[in-house]
Structures are given as C-alpha cells and as structure tokens.
Amino acid sequence: MTDWSWDYNPSAEYITDGLPPGVVAEVERLATELAALGRDAVKVGRPLDREGGLREFDLLGGRGFISFLAVPRHECVYVCNVTWYG
C-alpha cells in the first residue's frame, strides 16, 4: 500500500458529467487501484513502449477507457478524461 491518492483533473463534474453512475463507480475503483500501485502506475496501460505521460486504461471490457497521469512528484494519479462508448 502506498500513500498515493487520486483526483480528477480538472474536476469531477467536468469529467463525469453525463456518465452512468456505474461507469463513474468503475472509474473511481480503477483510480483507487492505480493509486495503490504508487510509482508503478507510470507503467500501466497504453502506450506500452514507454513510461510516464498521459496513459490510457480500458474500462469495463473495452466499452470505454480512462486517460490518466501518474505524477510521482505529487504522489497522485489524475484522471484526466473518460471516453465511454456505452
């Protein structure tokens, strides 16, 4: 377990507006899991050939994805976008 946290960037309202409640719950569950990884969160998801930067992780079996930044300096994972295909 790490001391990392997660947050929405720019805000929860901006990113989750219009998403079904179950999708928001899954996004928050994944963000919690990513924060638990700590520094290793910079290696999770796409792109596969490098670490860091904006990363993507599939959501609910490929029905969407989240884009996130893992920032070691802040010890935080920032959820930056959610794309939901429904």
Coordinates of C-alpha atoms in Angstrom, one line a residue:
M1 CA 0.0 0.0 0.0
T2 CA 1.2 3.5 -0.8
D3 CA 0.4 7.0 0.4
W4 CA -0.6 8.0 -3.1
S5 CA -4.0 9.4 -3.8
W6 CA -6.1 10.2 -6.9
D7 CA -8.1 13.1 -8.1
Y8 CA -10.0 14.3 -11.2
N9 CA -8.3 16.9 -13.3
P10 CA -9.8 19.5 -14.0
S11 CA -12.8 18.4 -11.8
A12 CA -15.2 15.5 -11.2
E13 CA -18.1 17.5 -12.6
Y14 CA -16.3 18.2 -15.9
I15 CA -15.1 14.6 -16.4
T16 CA -18.1 12.6 -15.2
D17 CA -20.9 14.8 -16.5
G18 CA -23.4 12.6 -18.3
L19 CA -21.8 9.3 -17.5
P20 CA -23.9 6.5 -16.0
P21 CA -23.4 6.0 -12.2
G22 CA -22.0 2.6 -12.7
V23 CA -19.3 3.9 -15.0
V24 CA -18.3 6.6 -12.5
A25 CA -18.1 4.0 -9.8
E26 CA -15.8 1.8 -12.0
V27 CA -13.6 4.9 -12.9
E28 CA -13.2 5.6 -9.2
R29 CA -12.4 2.0 -8.4
L30 CA -9.7 1.9 -11.1
A31 CA -8.3 5.2 -9.9
T32 CA -8.0 3.8 -6.4
E33 CA -6.2 0.7 -7.7
L34 CA -3.9 2.9 -9.8
A35 CA -3.1 5.0 -6.7
A36 CA -2.4 1.8 -4.8
L37 CA 0.3 1.0 -7.3
G38 CA 2.2 4.1 -6.5
R39 CA 5.2 4.8 -8.8
D40 CA 4.4 1.7 -10.8
A41 CA 1.3 3.5 -12.1
V42 CA 3.5 5.2 -14.7
K43 CA 3.9 1.8 -16.4
V44 CA 0.2 0.7 -16.6
G45 CA -1.9 0.9 -19.7
R46 CA -1.1 2.4 -23.1
P47 CA 1.4 3.3 -24.5
L48 CA 3.2 0.1 -24.0
D49 CA 6.6 1.1 -25.3
R50 CA 7.4 3.8 -22.7
E51 CA 6.6 5.1 -19.2
G52 CA 5.0 8.3 -18.0
G53 CA 3.0 10.9 -19.7
L54 CA -0.7 10.6 -20.4
R55 CA -1.7 6.9 -20.1
E56 CA -4.9 5.0 -21.2
F57 CA -6.5 2.1 -19.5
D58 CA -9.5 0.1 -20.8
L59 CA -12.8 0.5 -18.9
L60 CA -15.5 -2.3 -18.5
G61 CA -14.2 -4.7 -21.0
G62 CA -13.3 -2.3 -23.7
R63 CA -16.5 -0.3 -23.7
G64 CA -14.5 2.8 -22.9
F65 CA -11.2 4.0 -21.5
I66 CA -9.8 6.4 -19.0
S67 CA -6.9 8.7 -19.6
F68 CA -4.8 9.4 -16.6
L69 CA -1.5 10.9 -15.4
A70 CA 0.6 9.4 -12.7
V71 CA 2.7 12.1 -11.2
P72 CA 5.4 10.8 -8.8
R73 CA 6.3 14.3 -7.6
H74 CA 2.7 14.8 -6.3
E75 CA 2.2 11.2 -5.3
C76 CA -1.1 11.3 -7.2
V77 CA -2.9 9.8 -10.1
Y78 CA -5.0 12.3 -12.0
V79 CA -8.0 11.1 -14.0
C80 CA -8.0 13.5 -17.0
N81 CA -10.7 12.1 -19.3
V82 CA -13.2 9.3 -19.6
T83 CA -14.3 8.1 -23.0
W84 CA -17.5 5.9 -22.8
Y85 CA -18.8 4.1 -25.9
G86 CA -21.8 2.6 -24.0

